[in-house]
Amino acid sequence: MQPQALRRRLQPEQSHEVASQRRGAPRPCLAQARWADRQWVKRQCVARLAEGTHPERLRRPRLRLERPFCGWGRTVGGRPRRLPGQRVRLAVPLGQSGAARQQPQSAAERCAVGRWALLAVPSPSPQRAQPHREGEPSVQPVCGLPPRGEDLLGGHSAAGREVSEPPGDQLRRHPDGHVRSLSDPTVEPDRQDGPLRPEGALDPLARSPEVHTFAEGGRVRLLAESERRSRSQQRETRHQRDHPCPHCRQAGLPQSGVRYDLIIRDAEVWSSAGSLRADVAVRGGVIEEVGSLPTARAWEEVDAAGAWLLPGAIDTQVHFREPGNEHKEDLESGSRAAVLGGVTAFFDMPNTSPATTSAEALEHKARRAAGRCYAHFAFYVGATAENAAQLGDLELRPACCGVKVFMGSSTGDLLVEDDATLELVLRNGRRRVAVHAEDESRLRERRPIAEERADPSAHPEWRDVDSALLATRRLLRLAERTGRPVHLLHVSTADEARLVAEAKARKVDVTAEVTPQHLILYAPDCYERLGTLAQMNPPIRDSWHQSALRAALLDGVFDVVGSDHAPHTLEEKARPYPKSPSGMPGVQTLLPGLLNLCWEGFLSPQQVVRLVCEGPADLFGIRGKGRVAPGFDADLVLLDPNEGRVVERSMLASKCGWSPFEGELLFGWPSLVWVKGRRVVAEGKIVGEPCGEALEFDL
């Protein structure tokens, strides 16, 4: 049937369309009626364009529609896709005809023209309902639309007059019917561009054909000036529904049926219990499902094709040198190296300049890390004789992972040498205390050995096995007396491993860490090849100790593996021994180094996940980390265990620019790394922005 508003005004021209609806005549189907409406309105528009009374000629406000983004449907013949019988639910005038519009610049954005309108931009000046007055329309304007009875194609149906407006000047029609110039100072600046639109929103009709609307029975319908499309053009196929638009997927535009942000398909998902071939779905940075998800859709979908998917590694001991020694390393460069190696969280040590020994220093470090770290972060607070009584409060500060004790030489006043101070530290607080155990008095006594020999191979002789044993015995005795959990860092001797195993058998709450350097390198070979580059504290020892550490690792003596990433520049390392600084980088090679031991048959993937993923998370109570399971954060590493790379300086992200494993073939380098569901690494390159957050702890 004819549009109500236009039927009143143009009765003489309607006889053909309404003839079939006389009493007793068969009622046409709805589709036929709509087709007749389109043809009739098309003829009227063409006629009015010819005589100069078309709204486009009068510069009347257009009706612009907000549409949702599409699934597969693009435009057909230059027109937005619309399904049979589809109706526009709401339309509002937006700005002035001929005004500048934001144009979609890509195919993906043009897909956003969509299939049907569900949203509407609010009116610039919503009107309150007013009491009816005699002689005025009985229906109030809604969202800027004229009242019922007013012809949207020009004028009021009762007036029968044309509206002319001065050409060459942009005009604005206020909802109350008045026309104002945009240059009128009485027009508020924030209302000169029409109704509010979200920043960056697209004009969905910017590249669509001219459309006209008319009101009928309180509804708004869309009529396009184009020929009718075939049913094959209007109908979505099952294939199109099952395979979302690639342009939208690449640009990150919403699609119909999309539920997740990321799906990794057909991955070998590893845990300490074994592996599972599964899909992993992520939304909002959290893993939601692990299993078979053939029909699920996501913005980012990765076909793993059987590659290994591991939780992001957690490195519980790094020295990123900030603040004070940023020429060696800083939080940005250190975290960049971390994610390139599959490490998505780290604990930074307090021996910076100034040392991290107060609440202010912790807050300062956390502020520096925010927005610059590619991996999640936490910081140790250093124990001293001065702050021992406050450590219970300091360890609970935001971004603090616990207390670090240096029983051997370190930076500033971080040395805790006597048992009285150490016991005071252990009695203040309840979190696990990390300890570097070397006896300071014995190190002082044996310093002349290093000075006389002036050779890096003397390093394990100066800092001998007894230096480590004396400190470890004292620590375990005090831990047993106070009941405080302790964590022994970078165990380097067979004797220490034996002491830890015996203490665990006595139910002493002690855990221990070993580094890849002590598992892979051995003396004197490393000192002959690397010189001072192999110098670290505690030192790399001979192959007998290396074999004992490997055996203890398999026996479960060690709970975690940490890199002890402690970089120094090549110029600093070139100083003559013992003036050369101790320490070597390792955060980027932590995971590949351990996976290389898997390739050699020494470790299993389950053990690697336990040592650098699940173990650190459980040991320190890190919230939401360490597992590929629903409810855990989507810190994920995808890798091919059979892909080997030779370590070269060009691939290293650390500021120091070198590695003790340079020239070695290591297997298990990450192909893709996600931090909270955001891709940050692809094929050995940083592809994302820093998105690391402060770690949270349940203990």
Coordinates of C-alpha atoms in Angstrom, one line a residue, residues 219-629:
R219 CA 7.8 3.2 11.8
V220 CA 10.7 4.3 9.7
R221 CA 11.6 2.3 6.6
L222 CA 14.5 2.5 4.2
L223 CA 14.0 2.8 0.5
A224 CA 17.0 2.7 -1.9
E225 CA 17.1 4.3 -5.3
S226 CA 18.2 1.1 -7.0
E227 CA 16.8 -1.9 -8.7
R228 CA 15.6 -4.8 -6.7
R229 CA 18.2 -7.4 -5.9
S230 CA 17.8 -11.1 -6.5
R231 CA 17.2 -13.5 -3.7
S232 CA 20.7 -15.0 -4.2
Q233 CA 22.2 -11.6 -3.5
Q234 CA 20.0 -11.1 -0.4
R235 CA 20.5 -14.5 1.2
E236 CA 23.5 -15.4 3.3
T237 CA 24.9 -18.8 2.6
R238 CA 25.9 -21.3 5.3
H239 CA 29.5 -21.0 4.1
Q240 CA 29.5 -17.2 4.6
R241 CA 28.1 -17.6 8.1
D242 CA 30.7 -20.2 9.1
H243 CA 33.6 -18.2 7.6
P244 CA 33.6 -14.6 8.9
C245 CA 34.7 -11.8 6.7
P246 CA 38.5 -11.8 6.3
H247 CA 38.7 -8.0 5.9
C248 CA 36.9 -7.6 9.2
R249 CA 39.1 -10.2 10.9
Q250 CA 42.3 -8.6 9.7
A251 CA 41.2 -5.1 10.8
G252 CA 39.8 -6.3 14.1
L253 CA 36.2 -5.3 13.3
P254 CA 33.4 -7.1 15.0
Q255 CA 31.8 -10.0 13.1
S256 CA 28.6 -11.9 13.6
G257 CA 29.2 -15.0 15.8
V258 CA 32.5 -13.9 17.2
R259 CA 32.9 -14.7 20.8
Y260 CA 36.6 -14.7 21.6
D261 CA 39.6 -12.4 21.1
L262 CA 42.0 -15.2 20.3
I263 CA 41.8 -18.9 19.5
I264 CA 44.9 -21.1 19.1
R265 CA 43.8 -24.2 17.2
D266 CA 45.3 -27.7 17.2
A267 CA 48.1 -27.0 19.7
E268 CA 50.0 -29.5 21.9
V269 CA 49.2 -27.9 25.2
W270 CA 51.7 -28.8 27.9
S271 CA 51.5 -28.9 31.7
S272 CA 53.4 -30.7 34.4
A273 CA 51.0 -33.6 34.0
G274 CA 51.5 -34.1 30.3
S275 CA 50.1 -32.8 27.0
L276 CA 46.7 -32.4 25.3
R277 CA 46.0 -31.7 21.7
A278 CA 43.4 -28.9 22.0
D279 CA 42.1 -25.5 21.0
V280 CA 42.6 -22.6 23.4
A281 CA 40.1 -19.7 23.5
V282 CA 40.9 -16.4 25.1
R283 CA 38.7 -13.4 25.9
G284 CA 39.6 -10.3 27.8
G285 CA 43.2 -11.5 28.5
V286 CA 41.9 -14.7 30.3
I287 CA 41.8 -18.2 29.0
E288 CA 38.1 -19.3 28.8
E289 CA 38.1 -22.7 27.2
V290 CA 40.6 -25.5 26.4
G291 CA 39.3 -28.3 24.2
S292 CA 37.8 -28.9 20.8
L293 CA 36.2 -25.6 19.6
P294 CA 35.5 -26.2 15.8
T295 CA 32.7 -23.7 15.6
A296 CA 34.0 -20.9 17.8
R297 CA 35.2 -17.7 16.2
A298 CA 37.7 -15.0 17.3
W299 CA 39.4 -11.9 16.1
E300 CA 42.7 -13.6 16.0
E301 CA 42.9 -17.3 15.1
V302 CA 46.2 -19.2 14.9
D303 CA 46.6 -22.7 13.4
A304 CA 49.3 -24.2 15.6
A305 CA 49.4 -27.4 13.5
G306 CA 50.6 -29.4 16.5
A307 CA 53.2 -26.9 17.8
W308 CA 53.8 -26.8 21.5
L309 CA 51.8 -24.3 23.6
L310 CA 53.3 -23.5 27.0
P311 CA 52.4 -21.1 29.7
G312 CA 54.6 -18.0 29.7
A313 CA 57.8 -18.6 31.6
I314 CA 58.3 -16.8 35.0
D315 CA 61.9 -15.8 35.7
T316 CA 62.3 -15.4 39.4
Q317 CA 65.7 -13.7 39.4
V318 CA 66.8 -10.9 37.1
H319 CA 68.9 -7.8 37.5
F320 CA 67.5 -5.2 35.1
R321 CA 69.8 -2.5 36.6
E322 CA 67.2 0.3 36.7
P323 CA 67.6 2.8 38.3
G324 CA 71.3 3.7 38.4
N325 CA 72.9 1.5 35.7
E326 CA 70.7 1.9 32.7
H327 CA 73.7 1.7 30.4
K328 CA 73.9 -2.0 31.2
E329 CA 70.1 -2.7 31.1
D330 CA 66.8 -1.1 31.9
L331 CA 63.3 -2.3 32.4
E332 CA 62.2 -1.8 28.8
S333 CA 65.2 -3.6 27.2
G334 CA 65.3 -6.3 29.8
S335 CA 61.6 -7.1 29.4
R336 CA 62.0 -7.0 25.6
A337 CA 64.7 -9.7 25.9
A338 CA 62.4 -11.6 28.2
V339 CA 59.4 -11.9 25.9
L340 CA 61.6 -12.7 22.9
G341 CA 62.7 -15.7 24.9
G342 CA 59.2 -16.7 26.1
V343 CA 59.4 -15.2 29.6
T344 CA 56.2 -13.3 30.3
A345 CA 56.9 -12.4 34.0
F346 CA 60.0 -11.6 36.0
F347 CA 61.2 -10.7 39.6
D348 CA 63.7 -7.9 39.6
M349 CA 66.4 -7.8 42.3
P350 CA 67.0 -4.8 44.6
N351 CA 70.7 -4.2 44.1
T352 CA 70.2 -1.1 42.0
S353 CA 71.5 2.4 42.6
P354 CA 69.9 3.5 44.9
A355 CA 69.0 0.1 46.3
T356 CA 65.4 -0.9 46.6
T357 CA 65.1 -0.9 50.4
S358 CA 62.0 1.3 51.2
A359 CA 58.4 1.8 50.2
E360 CA 59.3 4.9 48.2
A361 CA 61.9 3.0 46.2
L362 CA 59.4 0.2 45.5
E363 CA 56.8 2.7 44.3
H364 CA 59.4 4.5 42.2
K365 CA 60.4 1.3 40.5
A366 CA 56.8 0.3 39.8
R367 CA 56.0 3.7 38.3
R368 CA 59.0 3.3 36.0
A369 CA 57.9 -0.1 34.9
A370 CA 54.3 0.8 34.1
G371 CA 53.8 1.3 30.4
R372 CA 57.4 0.3 29.5
C373 CA 57.6 -3.4 30.3
Y374 CA 56.6 -6.0 27.8
A375 CA 56.4 -8.7 30.5
H376 CA 54.7 -8.6 33.9
F377 CA 56.9 -7.5 36.7
A378 CA 57.5 -7.6 40.5
F379 CA 60.3 -6.4 42.6
Y380 CA 62.2 -7.6 45.6
V381 CA 62.8 -5.4 48.6
G382 CA 66.4 -5.7 49.9
A383 CA 66.9 -6.5 53.5
T384 CA 69.3 -4.4 55.6
A385 CA 70.1 -4.0 59.3
E386 CA 68.2 -0.7 59.1
N387 CA 64.9 -1.9 57.6
A388 CA 64.7 -5.4 59.1
A389 CA 61.9 -4.4 61.5
Q390 CA 59.8 -3.0 58.6
L391 CA 60.1 -5.8 56.2
G392 CA 56.8 -7.4 57.2
D393 CA 55.0 -4.3 55.9
L394 CA 57.3 -3.7 52.9
E395 CA 56.8 -7.2 51.5
L396 CA 53.1 -6.5 51.2
R397 CA 53.4 -3.4 49.1
P398 CA 52.0 -3.4 45.6
A399 CA 54.4 -5.0 43.0
C400 CA 56.6 -6.5 45.7
C401 CA 57.3 -10.2 45.4
G402 CA 59.2 -10.6 48.7
V403 CA 62.4 -10.0 50.6
K404 CA 65.9 -10.6 49.2
V405 CA 68.9 -11.2 51.5
F406 CA 72.6 -10.9 50.4
M407 CA 74.8 -12.9 52.8
G408 CA 77.7 -12.3 50.5
S409 CA 79.1 -9.1 49.0
S410 CA 76.6 -6.9 47.1
T411 CA 75.7 -3.3 46.3
G412 CA 75.5 -0.6 48.9
D413 CA 74.3 -1.6 52.4
L414 CA 72.5 -4.8 51.2
L415 CA 74.9 -7.1 53.1
V416 CA 73.4 -9.1 55.9
E417 CA 76.5 -10.7 57.4
D418 CA 75.7 -11.6 61.0
D419 CA 73.3 -14.2 62.3
A420 CA 71.5 -11.7 64.6
T421 CA 70.4 -9.5 61.7
L422 CA 69.5 -12.4 59.6
E423 CA 67.3 -13.9 62.3
L424 CA 65.6 -10.4 62.7
V425 CA 64.9 -10.4 59.0
L426 CA 63.4 -13.9 59.1
R427 CA 61.2 -13.0 62.1
N428 CA 59.6 -10.0 60.3
G429 CA 57.1 -11.0 57.7
R430 CA 55.7 -14.3 56.4
R431 CA 56.5 -14.5 52.7
R432 CA 59.3 -16.7 51.4
V433 CA 62.7 -15.0 51.7
A434 CA 65.1 -15.3 48.8
V435 CA 68.8 -15.6 49.8
H436 CA 72.1 -15.4 48.1
A437 CA 74.2 -17.6 50.4
E438 CA 77.9 -17.0 50.4
D439 CA 79.9 -16.5 53.5
E440 CA 81.3 -12.9 53.5
S441 CA 84.1 -13.4 56.0
R442 CA 85.5 -16.4 54.0
L443 CA 85.3 -14.4 50.8
R444 CA 87.4 -11.6 52.4
E445 CA 90.0 -14.1 53.6
R446 CA 90.4 -15.7 50.1
R447 CA 90.4 -12.5 48.0
P448 CA 94.2 -12.5 47.6
I449 CA 94.0 -15.8 45.6
A450 CA 92.1 -14.0 42.9
E451 CA 94.4 -11.0 43.0
E452 CA 97.6 -13.1 42.8
R453 CA 96.4 -15.3 39.9
A454 CA 94.7 -12.6 37.9
D455 CA 92.9 -15.2 35.8
P456 CA 89.2 -15.9 35.6
S457 CA 89.8 -19.6 36.1
A458 CA 90.7 -18.7 39.7
H459 CA 87.1 -17.5 40.3
P460 CA 85.8 -20.9 41.6
E461 CA 88.9 -21.2 43.8
W462 CA 88.4 -17.9 45.4
R463 CA 84.7 -18.3 46.0
D464 CA 85.1 -22.0 46.8
V465 CA 82.6 -24.7 47.8
D466 CA 83.1 -24.0 51.6
S467 CA 82.0 -20.3 51.1
A468 CA 78.7 -21.5 49.9
L469 CA 78.3 -24.3 52.4
L470 CA 79.0 -22.2 55.5
A471 CA 76.3 -19.7 54.5
T472 CA 73.8 -22.4 53.5
R473 CA 74.2 -24.2 56.8
R474 CA 73.6 -21.0 58.8
L475 CA 70.5 -20.1 56.7
L476 CA 68.9 -23.5 57.1
R477 CA 69.6 -23.5 60.8
L478 CA 67.9 -20.1 61.3
A479 CA 65.0 -21.1 59.0
E480 CA 64.3 -24.2 61.1
R481 CA 64.5 -22.1 64.3
T482 CA 62.1 -19.3 63.1
G483 CA 59.9 -21.4 60.9
R484 CA 60.2 -18.8 58.1
P485 CA 60.0 -20.1 54.5
V486 CA 63.3 -19.5 52.7
H487 CA 64.3 -19.8 49.0
L488 CA 68.0 -20.6 48.3
L489 CA 69.1 -18.9 45.0
H490 CA 71.5 -20.2 42.3
V491 CA 72.8 -23.4 44.0
S492 CA 76.1 -24.2 42.5
T493 CA 77.5 -27.2 44.4
A494 CA 76.7 -30.8 45.0
D495 CA 77.1 -30.2 48.8
E496 CA 74.4 -27.5 48.8
A497 CA 72.0 -29.7 46.9
R498 CA 72.6 -32.5 49.5
L499 CA 71.9 -30.0 52.4
V500 CA 68.7 -28.8 50.8
A501 CA 67.5 -32.4 50.3
E502 CA 68.2 -33.3 53.9
A503 CA 66.4 -30.1 55.2
K504 CA 63.4 -30.9 53.1
A505 CA 63.4 -34.4 54.6
R506 CA 63.3 -32.8 58.1
K507 CA 60.3 -30.7 57.0
V508 CA 62.2 -27.4 56.9
D509 CA 60.3 -25.0 54.7
V510 CA 63.1 -24.5 52.1
T511 CA 63.0 -24.3 48.4
A512 CA 65.9 -24.0 45.9
E513 CA 66.8 -22.6 42.5
V514 CA 69.4 -23.6 39.9
T515 CA 70.4 -21.6 36.8
P516 CA 70.8 -22.9 33.2
Q517 CA 74.4 -21.6 33.4
H518 CA 75.3 -24.1 36.2
L519 CA 73.5 -26.9 34.3
I520 CA 75.0 -26.3 30.9
L521 CA 78.5 -24.7 31.5
Y522 CA 81.3 -26.2 33.5
A523 CA 84.9 -25.3 34.5
P524 CA 87.6 -25.1 33.3
D525 CA 86.2 -25.2 29.8
C526 CA 83.9 -22.2 30.1
Y527 CA 86.8 -20.0 31.5
E528 CA 89.1 -21.1 28.6
R529 CA 86.5 -20.2 26.0
L530 CA 84.8 -17.2 27.5
G531 CA 87.3 -15.7 29.9
T532 CA 85.7 -13.1 32.1
L533 CA 82.4 -13.5 30.3
A534 CA 82.0 -16.7 32.3
Q535 CA 82.5 -14.9 35.6
M536 CA 79.5 -14.9 37.9
N537 CA 78.6 -15.3 41.6
P538 CA 78.5 -18.0 42.7
P539 CA 80.9 -19.3 40.1
I540 CA 80.6 -22.0 37.4
R541 CA 82.2 -25.1 38.9
D542 CA 83.7 -28.3 37.4
S543 CA 81.8 -31.1 35.6
W544 CA 81.4 -33.2 38.8
H545 CA 79.3 -30.5 40.4
Q546 CA 77.4 -30.0 37.2
S547 CA 76.5 -33.7 37.1
A548 CA 75.4 -33.5 40.7
L549 CA 73.2 -30.5 40.0
R550 CA 71.6 -32.3 37.1
A551 CA 70.9 -35.4 39.2
A552 CA 69.4 -33.2 42.0
L553 CA 67.2 -31.5 39.4
L554 CA 65.8 -34.9 38.3
D555 CA 65.3 -35.9 42.0
G556 CA 63.1 -32.9 42.7
V557 CA 65.6 -31.0 44.9
F558 CA 65.2 -27.8 42.9
D559 CA 61.8 -26.2 42.7
V560 CA 62.5 -23.5 40.0
V561 CA 65.0 -22.6 37.4
G562 CA 65.9 -18.9 37.2
S563 CA 68.2 -17.1 34.8
D564 CA 70.1 -14.8 37.2
H565 CA 70.2 -12.3 34.3
A566 CA 73.0 -9.9 35.4
P567 CA 74.3 -8.0 32.4
H568 CA 77.4 -6.0 32.1
T569 CA 78.7 -4.3 28.9
L570 CA 81.6 -5.9 26.9
E571 CA 83.8 -3.0 27.9
E572 CA 83.2 -3.6 31.6
K573 CA 83.8 -7.4 31.1
A574 CA 87.1 -6.7 29.3
R575 CA 88.7 -5.3 32.5
P576 CA 91.4 -7.6 33.9
Y577 CA 90.3 -10.1 36.5
P578 CA 89.3 -9.7 39.4
K579 CA 88.4 -6.1 38.6
S580 CA 86.0 -7.3 36.0
P581 CA 82.3 -7.4 37.2
S582 CA 80.6 -10.7 37.9
G583 CA 77.4 -11.7 36.1
M584 CA 76.1 -12.7 32.7
P585 CA 72.8 -12.2 30.8
G586 CA 70.4 -15.1 30.5
V587 CA 66.7 -14.1 30.5
Q588 CA 66.3 -14.5 26.7
T589 CA 67.9 -17.9 26.7
L590 CA 66.2 -19.3 29.8
L591 CA 63.4 -21.2 28.1
P592 CA 65.4 -22.2 24.9
G593 CA 68.2 -23.4 27.1
L594 CA 66.0 -25.7 29.1
L595 CA 64.1 -26.9 26.0
N596 CA 67.5 -27.7 24.5
L597 CA 68.0 -30.1 27.4
C598 CA 64.7 -31.7 26.4
W599 CA 66.0 -32.1 22.9
E600 CA 69.1 -33.8 24.3
G601 CA 66.8 -36.1 26.3
F602 CA 67.8 -34.9 29.7
L603 CA 64.6 -33.1 30.7
S604 CA 61.0 -33.7 29.7
P605 CA 58.6 -30.9 28.6
Q606 CA 56.5 -31.6 31.8
Q607 CA 59.6 -30.9 33.9
V608 CA 60.3 -27.7 32.0
V609 CA 56.8 -26.4 32.6
R610 CA 57.0 -27.3 36.3
L611 CA 60.4 -25.5 36.7
V612 CA 59.7 -22.2 35.0
C613 CA 55.9 -22.0 34.8
E614 CA 53.8 -23.8 37.4
G615 CA 56.6 -24.0 40.1
P616 CA 57.3 -20.3 40.4
A617 CA 53.5 -19.5 40.3
D618 CA 52.7 -22.0 43.1
L619 CA 55.8 -21.2 45.1
F620 CA 55.3 -17.5 45.3
G621 CA 51.5 -17.5 45.0
I622 CA 51.3 -15.5 41.8
R623 CA 47.7 -14.9 40.9
G624 CA 46.5 -16.3 37.6
K625 CA 49.8 -17.4 36.2
G626 CA 51.7 -20.5 35.3
R627 CA 49.0 -22.7 33.5
V628 CA 47.1 -23.1 30.3
A629 CA 43.7 -23.6 31.8

